[in-house]
mmCIF file of C-alpha atoms in Angstrom:
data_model
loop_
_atom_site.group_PDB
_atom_site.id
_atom_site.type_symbol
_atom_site.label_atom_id
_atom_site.label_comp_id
_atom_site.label_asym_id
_atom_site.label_seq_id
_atom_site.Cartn_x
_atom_site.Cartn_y
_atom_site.Cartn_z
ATOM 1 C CA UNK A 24 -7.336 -3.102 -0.027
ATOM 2 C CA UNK A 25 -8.724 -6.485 1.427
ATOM 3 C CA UNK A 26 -9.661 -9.046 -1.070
ATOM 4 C CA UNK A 27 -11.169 -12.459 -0.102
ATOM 5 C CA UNK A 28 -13.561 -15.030 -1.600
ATOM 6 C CA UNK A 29 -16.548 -16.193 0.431
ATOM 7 C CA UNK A 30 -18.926 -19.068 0.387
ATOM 8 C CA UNK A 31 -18.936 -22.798 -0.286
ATOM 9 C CA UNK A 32 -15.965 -24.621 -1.816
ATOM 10 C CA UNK A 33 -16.456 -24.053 -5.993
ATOM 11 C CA UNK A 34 -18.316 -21.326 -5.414
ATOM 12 C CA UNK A 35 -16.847 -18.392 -3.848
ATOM 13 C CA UNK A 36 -17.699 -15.029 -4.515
ATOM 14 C CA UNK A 37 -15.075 -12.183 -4.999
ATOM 15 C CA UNK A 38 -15.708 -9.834 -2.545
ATOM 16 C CA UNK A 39 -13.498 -6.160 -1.420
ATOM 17 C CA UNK A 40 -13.293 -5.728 2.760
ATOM 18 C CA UNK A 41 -14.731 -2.449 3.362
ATOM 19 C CA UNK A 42 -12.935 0.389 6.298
ATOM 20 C CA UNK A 43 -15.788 -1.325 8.569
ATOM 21 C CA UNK A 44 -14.461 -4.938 7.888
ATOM 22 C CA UNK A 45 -17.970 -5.602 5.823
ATOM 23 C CA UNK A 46 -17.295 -7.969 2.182
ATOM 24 C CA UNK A 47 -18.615 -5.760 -0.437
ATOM 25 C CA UNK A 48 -19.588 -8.253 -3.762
ATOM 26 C CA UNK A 49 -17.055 -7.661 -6.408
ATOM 27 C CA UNK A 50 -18.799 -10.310 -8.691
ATOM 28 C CA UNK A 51 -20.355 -7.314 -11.150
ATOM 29 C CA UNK A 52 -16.553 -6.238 -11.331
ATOM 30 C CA UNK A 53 -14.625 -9.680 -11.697
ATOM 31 C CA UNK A 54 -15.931 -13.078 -12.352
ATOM 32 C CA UNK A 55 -13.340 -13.646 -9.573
ATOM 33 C CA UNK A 56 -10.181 -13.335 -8.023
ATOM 34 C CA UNK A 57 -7.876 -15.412 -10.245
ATOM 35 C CA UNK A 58 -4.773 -15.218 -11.651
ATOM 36 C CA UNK A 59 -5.320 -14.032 -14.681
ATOM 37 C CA UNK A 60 -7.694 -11.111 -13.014
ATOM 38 C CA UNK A 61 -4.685 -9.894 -11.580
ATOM 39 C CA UNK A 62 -2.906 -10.476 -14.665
ATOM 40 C CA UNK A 63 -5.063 -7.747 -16.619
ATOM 41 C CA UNK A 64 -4.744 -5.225 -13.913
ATOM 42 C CA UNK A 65 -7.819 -5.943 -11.388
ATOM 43 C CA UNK A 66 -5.777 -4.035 -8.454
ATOM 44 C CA UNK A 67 -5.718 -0.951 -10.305
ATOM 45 C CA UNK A 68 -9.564 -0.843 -11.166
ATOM 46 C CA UNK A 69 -10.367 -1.768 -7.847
ATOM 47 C CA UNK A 70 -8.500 1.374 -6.374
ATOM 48 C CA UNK A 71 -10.975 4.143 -8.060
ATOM 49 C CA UNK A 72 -13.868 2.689 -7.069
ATOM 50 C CA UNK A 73 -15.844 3.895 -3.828
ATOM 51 C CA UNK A 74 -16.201 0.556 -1.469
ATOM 52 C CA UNK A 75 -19.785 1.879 -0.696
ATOM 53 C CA UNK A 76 -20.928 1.855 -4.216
ATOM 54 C CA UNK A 77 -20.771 -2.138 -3.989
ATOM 55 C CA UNK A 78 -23.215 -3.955 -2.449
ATOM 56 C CA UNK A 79 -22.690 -5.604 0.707
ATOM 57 C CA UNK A 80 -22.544 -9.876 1.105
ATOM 58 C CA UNK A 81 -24.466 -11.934 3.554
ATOM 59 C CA UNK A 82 -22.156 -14.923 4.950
ATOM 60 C CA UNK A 83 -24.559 -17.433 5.843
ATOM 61 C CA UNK A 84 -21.765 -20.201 6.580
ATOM 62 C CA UNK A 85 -18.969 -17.624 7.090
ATOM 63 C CA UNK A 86 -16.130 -19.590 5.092
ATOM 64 C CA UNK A 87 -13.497 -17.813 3.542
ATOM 65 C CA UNK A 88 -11.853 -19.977 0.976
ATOM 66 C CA UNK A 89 -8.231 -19.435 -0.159
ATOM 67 C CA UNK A 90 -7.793 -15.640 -1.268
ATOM 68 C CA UNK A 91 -6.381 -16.051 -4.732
ATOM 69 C CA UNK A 92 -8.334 -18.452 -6.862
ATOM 70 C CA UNK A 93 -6.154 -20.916 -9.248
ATOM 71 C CA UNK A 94 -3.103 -20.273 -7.888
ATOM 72 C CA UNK A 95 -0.320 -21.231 -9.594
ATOM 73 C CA UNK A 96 3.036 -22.620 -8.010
ATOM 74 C CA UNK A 97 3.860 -22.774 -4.523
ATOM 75 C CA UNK A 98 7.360 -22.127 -3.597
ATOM 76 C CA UNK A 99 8.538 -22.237 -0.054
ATOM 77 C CA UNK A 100 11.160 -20.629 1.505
ATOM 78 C CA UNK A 101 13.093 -22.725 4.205
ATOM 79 C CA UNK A 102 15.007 -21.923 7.682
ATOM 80 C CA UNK A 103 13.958 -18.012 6.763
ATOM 81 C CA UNK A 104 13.836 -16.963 10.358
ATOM 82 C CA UNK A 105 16.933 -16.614 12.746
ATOM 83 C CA UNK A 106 15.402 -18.194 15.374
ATOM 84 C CA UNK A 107 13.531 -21.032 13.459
ATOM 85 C CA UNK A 108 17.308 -22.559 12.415
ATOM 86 C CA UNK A 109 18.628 -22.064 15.601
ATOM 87 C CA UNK A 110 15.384 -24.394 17.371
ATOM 88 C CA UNK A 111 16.267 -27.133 14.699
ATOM 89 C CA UNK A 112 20.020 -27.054 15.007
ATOM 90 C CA UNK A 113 21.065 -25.796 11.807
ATOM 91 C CA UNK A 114 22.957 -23.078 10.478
ATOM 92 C CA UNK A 115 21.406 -19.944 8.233
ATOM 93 C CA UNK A 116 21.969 -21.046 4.952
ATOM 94 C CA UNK A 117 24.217 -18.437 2.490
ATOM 95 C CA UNK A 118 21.371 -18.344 0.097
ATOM 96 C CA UNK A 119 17.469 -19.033 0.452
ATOM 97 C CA UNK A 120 16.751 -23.009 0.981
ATOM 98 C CA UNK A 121 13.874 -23.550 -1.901
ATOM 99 C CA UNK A 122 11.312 -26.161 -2.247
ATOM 100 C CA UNK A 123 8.139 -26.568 -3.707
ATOM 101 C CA UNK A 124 4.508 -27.642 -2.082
ATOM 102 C CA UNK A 125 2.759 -30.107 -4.076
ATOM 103 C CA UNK A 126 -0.904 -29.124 -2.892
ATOM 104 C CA UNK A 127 -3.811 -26.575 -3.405
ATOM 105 C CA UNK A 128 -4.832 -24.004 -1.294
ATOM 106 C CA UNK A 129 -7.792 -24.151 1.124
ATOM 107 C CA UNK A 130 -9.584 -21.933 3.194
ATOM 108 C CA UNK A 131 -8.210 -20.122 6.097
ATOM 109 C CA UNK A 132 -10.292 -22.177 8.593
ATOM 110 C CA UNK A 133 -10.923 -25.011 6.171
ATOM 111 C CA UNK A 134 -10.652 -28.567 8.527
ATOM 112 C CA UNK A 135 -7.335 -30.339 8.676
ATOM 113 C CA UNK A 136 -7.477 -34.092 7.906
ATOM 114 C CA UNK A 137 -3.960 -35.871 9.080
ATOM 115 C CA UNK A 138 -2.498 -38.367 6.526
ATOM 116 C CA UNK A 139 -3.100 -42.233 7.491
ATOM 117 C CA UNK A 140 -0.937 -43.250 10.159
ATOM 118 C CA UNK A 141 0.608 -39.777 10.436
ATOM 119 C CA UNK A 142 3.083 -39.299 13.249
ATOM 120 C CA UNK A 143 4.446 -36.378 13.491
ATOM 121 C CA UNK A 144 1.876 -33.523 11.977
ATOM 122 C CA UNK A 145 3.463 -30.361 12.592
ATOM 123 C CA UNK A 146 2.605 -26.307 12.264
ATOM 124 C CA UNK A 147 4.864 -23.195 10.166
ATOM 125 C CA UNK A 148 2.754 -19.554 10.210
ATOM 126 C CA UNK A 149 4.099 -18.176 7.600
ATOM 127 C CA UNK A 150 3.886 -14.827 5.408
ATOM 128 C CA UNK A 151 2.780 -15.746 1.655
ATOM 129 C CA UNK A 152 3.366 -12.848 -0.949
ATOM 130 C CA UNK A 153 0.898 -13.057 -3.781
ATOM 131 C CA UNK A 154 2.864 -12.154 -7.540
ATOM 132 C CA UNK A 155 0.993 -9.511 -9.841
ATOM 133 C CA UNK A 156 3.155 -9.238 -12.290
ATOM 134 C CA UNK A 157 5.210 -12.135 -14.083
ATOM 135 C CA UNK A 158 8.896 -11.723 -14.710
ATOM 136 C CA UNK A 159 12.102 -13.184 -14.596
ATOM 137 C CA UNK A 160 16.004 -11.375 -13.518
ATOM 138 C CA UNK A 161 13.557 -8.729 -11.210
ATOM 139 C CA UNK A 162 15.940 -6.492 -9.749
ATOM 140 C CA UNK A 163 15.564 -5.985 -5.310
ATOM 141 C CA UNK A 164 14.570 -2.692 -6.272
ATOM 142 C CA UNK A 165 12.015 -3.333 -8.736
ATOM 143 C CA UNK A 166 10.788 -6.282 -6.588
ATOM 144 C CA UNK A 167 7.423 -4.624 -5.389
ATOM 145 C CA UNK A 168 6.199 -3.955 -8.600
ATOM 146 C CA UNK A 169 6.214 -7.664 -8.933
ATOM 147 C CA UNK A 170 3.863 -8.039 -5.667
ATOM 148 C CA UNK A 171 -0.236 -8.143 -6.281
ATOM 149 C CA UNK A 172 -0.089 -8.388 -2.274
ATOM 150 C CA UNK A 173 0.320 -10.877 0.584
ATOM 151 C CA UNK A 174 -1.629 -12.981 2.793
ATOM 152 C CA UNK A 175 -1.185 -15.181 6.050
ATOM 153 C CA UNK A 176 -0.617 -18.761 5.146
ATOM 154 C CA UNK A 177 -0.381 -22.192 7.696
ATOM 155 C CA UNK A 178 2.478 -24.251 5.907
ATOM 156 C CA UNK A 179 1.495 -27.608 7.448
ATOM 157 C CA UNK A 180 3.910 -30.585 7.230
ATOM 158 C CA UNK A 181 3.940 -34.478 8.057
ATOM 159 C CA UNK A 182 7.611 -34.422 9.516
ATOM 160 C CA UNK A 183 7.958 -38.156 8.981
ATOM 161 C CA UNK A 184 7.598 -38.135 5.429
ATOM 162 C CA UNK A 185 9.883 -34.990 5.258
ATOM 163 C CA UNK A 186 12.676 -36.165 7.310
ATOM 164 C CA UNK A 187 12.305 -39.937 7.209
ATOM 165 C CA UNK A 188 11.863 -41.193 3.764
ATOM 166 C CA UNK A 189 14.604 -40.181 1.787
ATOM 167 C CA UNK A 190 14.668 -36.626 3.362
ATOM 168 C CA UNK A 191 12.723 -34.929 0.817
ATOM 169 C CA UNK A 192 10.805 -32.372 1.893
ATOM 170 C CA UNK A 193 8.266 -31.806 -0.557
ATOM 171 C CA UNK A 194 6.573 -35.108 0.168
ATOM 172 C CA UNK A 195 6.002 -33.756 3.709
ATOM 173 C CA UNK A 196 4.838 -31.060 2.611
ATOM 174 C CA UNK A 197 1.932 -31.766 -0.047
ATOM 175 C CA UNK A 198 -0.612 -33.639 1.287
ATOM 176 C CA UNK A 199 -4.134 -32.324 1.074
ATOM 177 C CA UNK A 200 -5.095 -29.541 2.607
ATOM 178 C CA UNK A 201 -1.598 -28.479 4.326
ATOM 179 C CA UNK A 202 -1.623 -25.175 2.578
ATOM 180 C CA UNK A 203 -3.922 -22.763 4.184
ATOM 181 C CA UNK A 204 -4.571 -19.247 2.604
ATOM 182 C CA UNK A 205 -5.973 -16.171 3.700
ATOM 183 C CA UNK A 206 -8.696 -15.331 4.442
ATOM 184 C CA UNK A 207 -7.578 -12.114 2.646
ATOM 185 C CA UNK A 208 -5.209 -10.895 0.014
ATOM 186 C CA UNK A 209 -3.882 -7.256 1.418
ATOM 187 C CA UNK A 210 -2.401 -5.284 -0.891
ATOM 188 C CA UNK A 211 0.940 -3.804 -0.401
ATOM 189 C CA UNK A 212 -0.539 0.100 0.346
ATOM 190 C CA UNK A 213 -2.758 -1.719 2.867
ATOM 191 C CA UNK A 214 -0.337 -3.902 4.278
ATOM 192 C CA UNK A 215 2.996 -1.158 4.680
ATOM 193 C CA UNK A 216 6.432 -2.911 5.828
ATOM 194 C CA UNK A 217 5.974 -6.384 5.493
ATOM 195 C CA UNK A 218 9.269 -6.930 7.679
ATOM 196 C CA UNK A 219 7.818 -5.518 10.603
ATOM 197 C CA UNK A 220 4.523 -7.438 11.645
ATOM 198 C CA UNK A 221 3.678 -9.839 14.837
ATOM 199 C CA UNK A 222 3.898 -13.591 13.849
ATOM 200 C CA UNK A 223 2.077 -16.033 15.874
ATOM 201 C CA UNK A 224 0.410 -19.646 16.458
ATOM 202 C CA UNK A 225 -1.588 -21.416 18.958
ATOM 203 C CA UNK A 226 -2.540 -25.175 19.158
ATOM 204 C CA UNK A 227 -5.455 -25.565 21.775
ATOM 205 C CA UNK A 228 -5.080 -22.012 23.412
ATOM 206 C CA UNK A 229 -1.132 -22.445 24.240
ATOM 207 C CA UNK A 230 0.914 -19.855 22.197
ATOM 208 C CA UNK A 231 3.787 -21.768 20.361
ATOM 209 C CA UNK A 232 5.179 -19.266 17.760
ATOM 210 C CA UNK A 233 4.971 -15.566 18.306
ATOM 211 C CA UNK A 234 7.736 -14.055 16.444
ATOM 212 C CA UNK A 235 8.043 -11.215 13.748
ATOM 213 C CA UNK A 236 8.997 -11.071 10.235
ATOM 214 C CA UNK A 237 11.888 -8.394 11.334
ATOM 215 C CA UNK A 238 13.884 -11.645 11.867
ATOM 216 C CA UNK A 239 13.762 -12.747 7.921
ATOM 217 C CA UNK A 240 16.729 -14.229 7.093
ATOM 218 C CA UNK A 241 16.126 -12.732 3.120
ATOM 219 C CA UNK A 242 13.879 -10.456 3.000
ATOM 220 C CA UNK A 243 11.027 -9.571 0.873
ATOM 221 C CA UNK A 244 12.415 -8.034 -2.047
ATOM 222 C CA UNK A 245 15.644 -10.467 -2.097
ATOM 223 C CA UNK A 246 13.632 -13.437 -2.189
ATOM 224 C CA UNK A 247 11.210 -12.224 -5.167
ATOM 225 C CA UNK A 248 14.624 -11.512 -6.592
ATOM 226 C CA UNK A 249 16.444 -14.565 -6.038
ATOM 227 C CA UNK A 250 13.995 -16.635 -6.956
ATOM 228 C CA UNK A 251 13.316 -14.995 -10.570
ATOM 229 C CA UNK A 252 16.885 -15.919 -11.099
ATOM 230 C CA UNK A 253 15.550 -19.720 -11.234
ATOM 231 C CA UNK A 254 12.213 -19.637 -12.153
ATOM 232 C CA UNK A 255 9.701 -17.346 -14.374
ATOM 233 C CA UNK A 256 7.281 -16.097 -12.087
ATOM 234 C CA UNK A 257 2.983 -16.104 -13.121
ATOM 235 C CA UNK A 258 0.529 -13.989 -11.982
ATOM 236 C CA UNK A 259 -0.888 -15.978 -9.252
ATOM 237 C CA UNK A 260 2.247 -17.659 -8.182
ATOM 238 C CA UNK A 261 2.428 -17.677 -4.147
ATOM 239 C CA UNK A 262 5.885 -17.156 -2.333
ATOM 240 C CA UNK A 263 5.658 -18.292 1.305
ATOM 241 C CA UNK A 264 8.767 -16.906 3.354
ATOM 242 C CA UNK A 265 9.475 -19.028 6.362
ATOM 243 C CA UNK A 266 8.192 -19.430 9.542
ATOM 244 C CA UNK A 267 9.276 -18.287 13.687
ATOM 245 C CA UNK A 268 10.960 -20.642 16.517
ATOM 246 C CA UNK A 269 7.861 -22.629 18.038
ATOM 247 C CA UNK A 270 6.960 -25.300 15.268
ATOM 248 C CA UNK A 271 5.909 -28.282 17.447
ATOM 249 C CA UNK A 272 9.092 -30.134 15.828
ATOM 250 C CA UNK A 273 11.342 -27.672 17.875
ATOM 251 C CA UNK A 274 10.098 -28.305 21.218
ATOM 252 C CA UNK A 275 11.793 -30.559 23.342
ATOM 253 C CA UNK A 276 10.393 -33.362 23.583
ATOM 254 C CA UNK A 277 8.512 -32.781 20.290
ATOM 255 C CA UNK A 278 4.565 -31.897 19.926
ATOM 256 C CA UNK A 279 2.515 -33.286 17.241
ATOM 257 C CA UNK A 280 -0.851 -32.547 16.188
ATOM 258 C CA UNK A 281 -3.239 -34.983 16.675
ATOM 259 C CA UNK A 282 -7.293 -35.394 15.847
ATOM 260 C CA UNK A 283 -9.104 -33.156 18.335
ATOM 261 C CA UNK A 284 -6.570 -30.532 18.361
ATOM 262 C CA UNK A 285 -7.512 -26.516 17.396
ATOM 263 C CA UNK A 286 -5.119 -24.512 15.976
ATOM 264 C CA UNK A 287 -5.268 -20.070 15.654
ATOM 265 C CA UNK A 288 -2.748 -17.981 13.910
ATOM 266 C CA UNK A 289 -2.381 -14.924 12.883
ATOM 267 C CA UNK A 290 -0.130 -11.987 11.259
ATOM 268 C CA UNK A 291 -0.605 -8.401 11.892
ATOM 269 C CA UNK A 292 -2.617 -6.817 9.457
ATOM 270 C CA UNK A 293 -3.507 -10.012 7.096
ATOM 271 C CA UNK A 294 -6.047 -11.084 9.591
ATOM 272 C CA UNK A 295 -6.578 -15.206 11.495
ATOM 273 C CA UNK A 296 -7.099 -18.294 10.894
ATOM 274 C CA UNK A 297 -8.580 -21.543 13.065
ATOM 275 C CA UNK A 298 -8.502 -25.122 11.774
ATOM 276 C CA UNK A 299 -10.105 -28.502 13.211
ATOM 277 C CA UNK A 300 -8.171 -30.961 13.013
ATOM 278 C CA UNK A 301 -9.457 -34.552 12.178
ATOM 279 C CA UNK A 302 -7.954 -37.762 11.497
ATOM 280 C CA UNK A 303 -8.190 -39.329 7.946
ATOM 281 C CA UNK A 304 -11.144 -40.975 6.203
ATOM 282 C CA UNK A 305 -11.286 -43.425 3.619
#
């Protein structure tokens, strides 16, 4: 299944992506899709019902917001690709580099607004898996009973304030709006092998990342696995795994997003996404 939420920010409607790629309204089913939904076993009521017995939605302004509503914590995984630590000149680490992102999800093509005096603005595509079912000590092998789904995710990042005030990255990481999810939640029947999907990014047309998950440092199921050795994961909890050689970062010299700039990315199978991007107000 494809899940998504549709219309104005606070008030998206729950809605299932029919075989034809038409939102069918899920708001008679579920108030929406929310943590706790998933929590009391949504997925599995969705599955029996016929897609054509639900009406169909009109998108008048065609906005997607972020897939999961209410999501809970937002832990990254760093340096997860092979080729991603060998742009930045570091090695693979022995076990997965963790931090956490300090912001709420948006829409997939919800505008970008750069901090004040940002520098260095910078682009990760990224595959986000969307937790189910809560748990701590999950075995690799019970892993994907753990998974509600996953979804495409932009992890966006002010590399100045990650790598030049005190080197923590979380403060580069959480400013408004850098966390970009969806447009859909795809659920893991839907999806199939999450470690074998097309990865890619484009800032004004030029392709800059176009990788595939195949080169996952940790994979999947070991990072669900890992992590619930450290922290008790929610319903509604988001895991996002890494990202592909071609953040701007990377390039020699460097590219930074500035106001003006477009940016398209997508993952096989969990659909696109295209920001504006604006300089701050206020």
């Amino acid at each position: 299944m494809r899940l998504g939420r549709v219309g104005p920010k606070g008030q998206e409607t729950p809605v299932l992506i029919d075989s034809a790629g038409k939102p069918r309204d899920l708001s008679g089913i579920t108030s929406d899709l929310t943590a706790e939904a998933l929590a009391e076993g949504l997925l599995d009521r969705l599955r029996v019902l016929d897609p054509e017995s639900l009406p169909t939605l009109d998108l008048p302004d065609g906005r997607y917001g972020p897939c999961v509503a209410n999501v809970g914590k937002i832990i990254c995984v760093g340096l997860n690709y092979t080729d991603h630590a060998a742009e930045v000149g570091l090695p693979l680490p022995a076990e997965p580099t963790i931090f956490m992102k300090g912001c709420r999800p948006t829409g997939a093509n919800d505008p970008v607004r750069l901090p004040r005096d940002a520098a260095k603005g910078d682009w990760e595509v990224e595959l986000g898996i969307v937790i189910g079912k809560g748990g701590m000590y999950v075995s690799e092998d019970a892993a994907d009973e753990h998974i509600a789904g996953y979804c495409l995710f932009n992890d966006l990042t002010e590399r100045s304030f990650q790598m030049e005030h005190g080197g923590q990255w979380t403060k580069g990481k959480s400013f408004p709006g850098f966390a970009l999810m969806g447009p859909w939640l795809v659920t893991r029947d839907e999806l199939g092998d999450p470690q074998a999907l097309g990865i890619w990014l484009e800032v004004n047309g030029h392709r800059y990342q176009d990788g595939t998950t195949s080169n996952l440092v940790f994979g999947v199921r070991q990072i669900v696995s890992y992590l619930s050795q450290f922290y008790a994961l929610e319903p509604g909890d988001l895991i996002v795994t890494g990202t592909p050689a071609g953040v701007g970062l990377g390039h020699k010299p460097p590219v930074f997003l500035k106001p003006g700039d477009t940016i398209r990315l997508g993952i096989d199978g969990l659909g696109e996404q295209e920001q504006q991007v604006f300089a701050w107000e206020g």
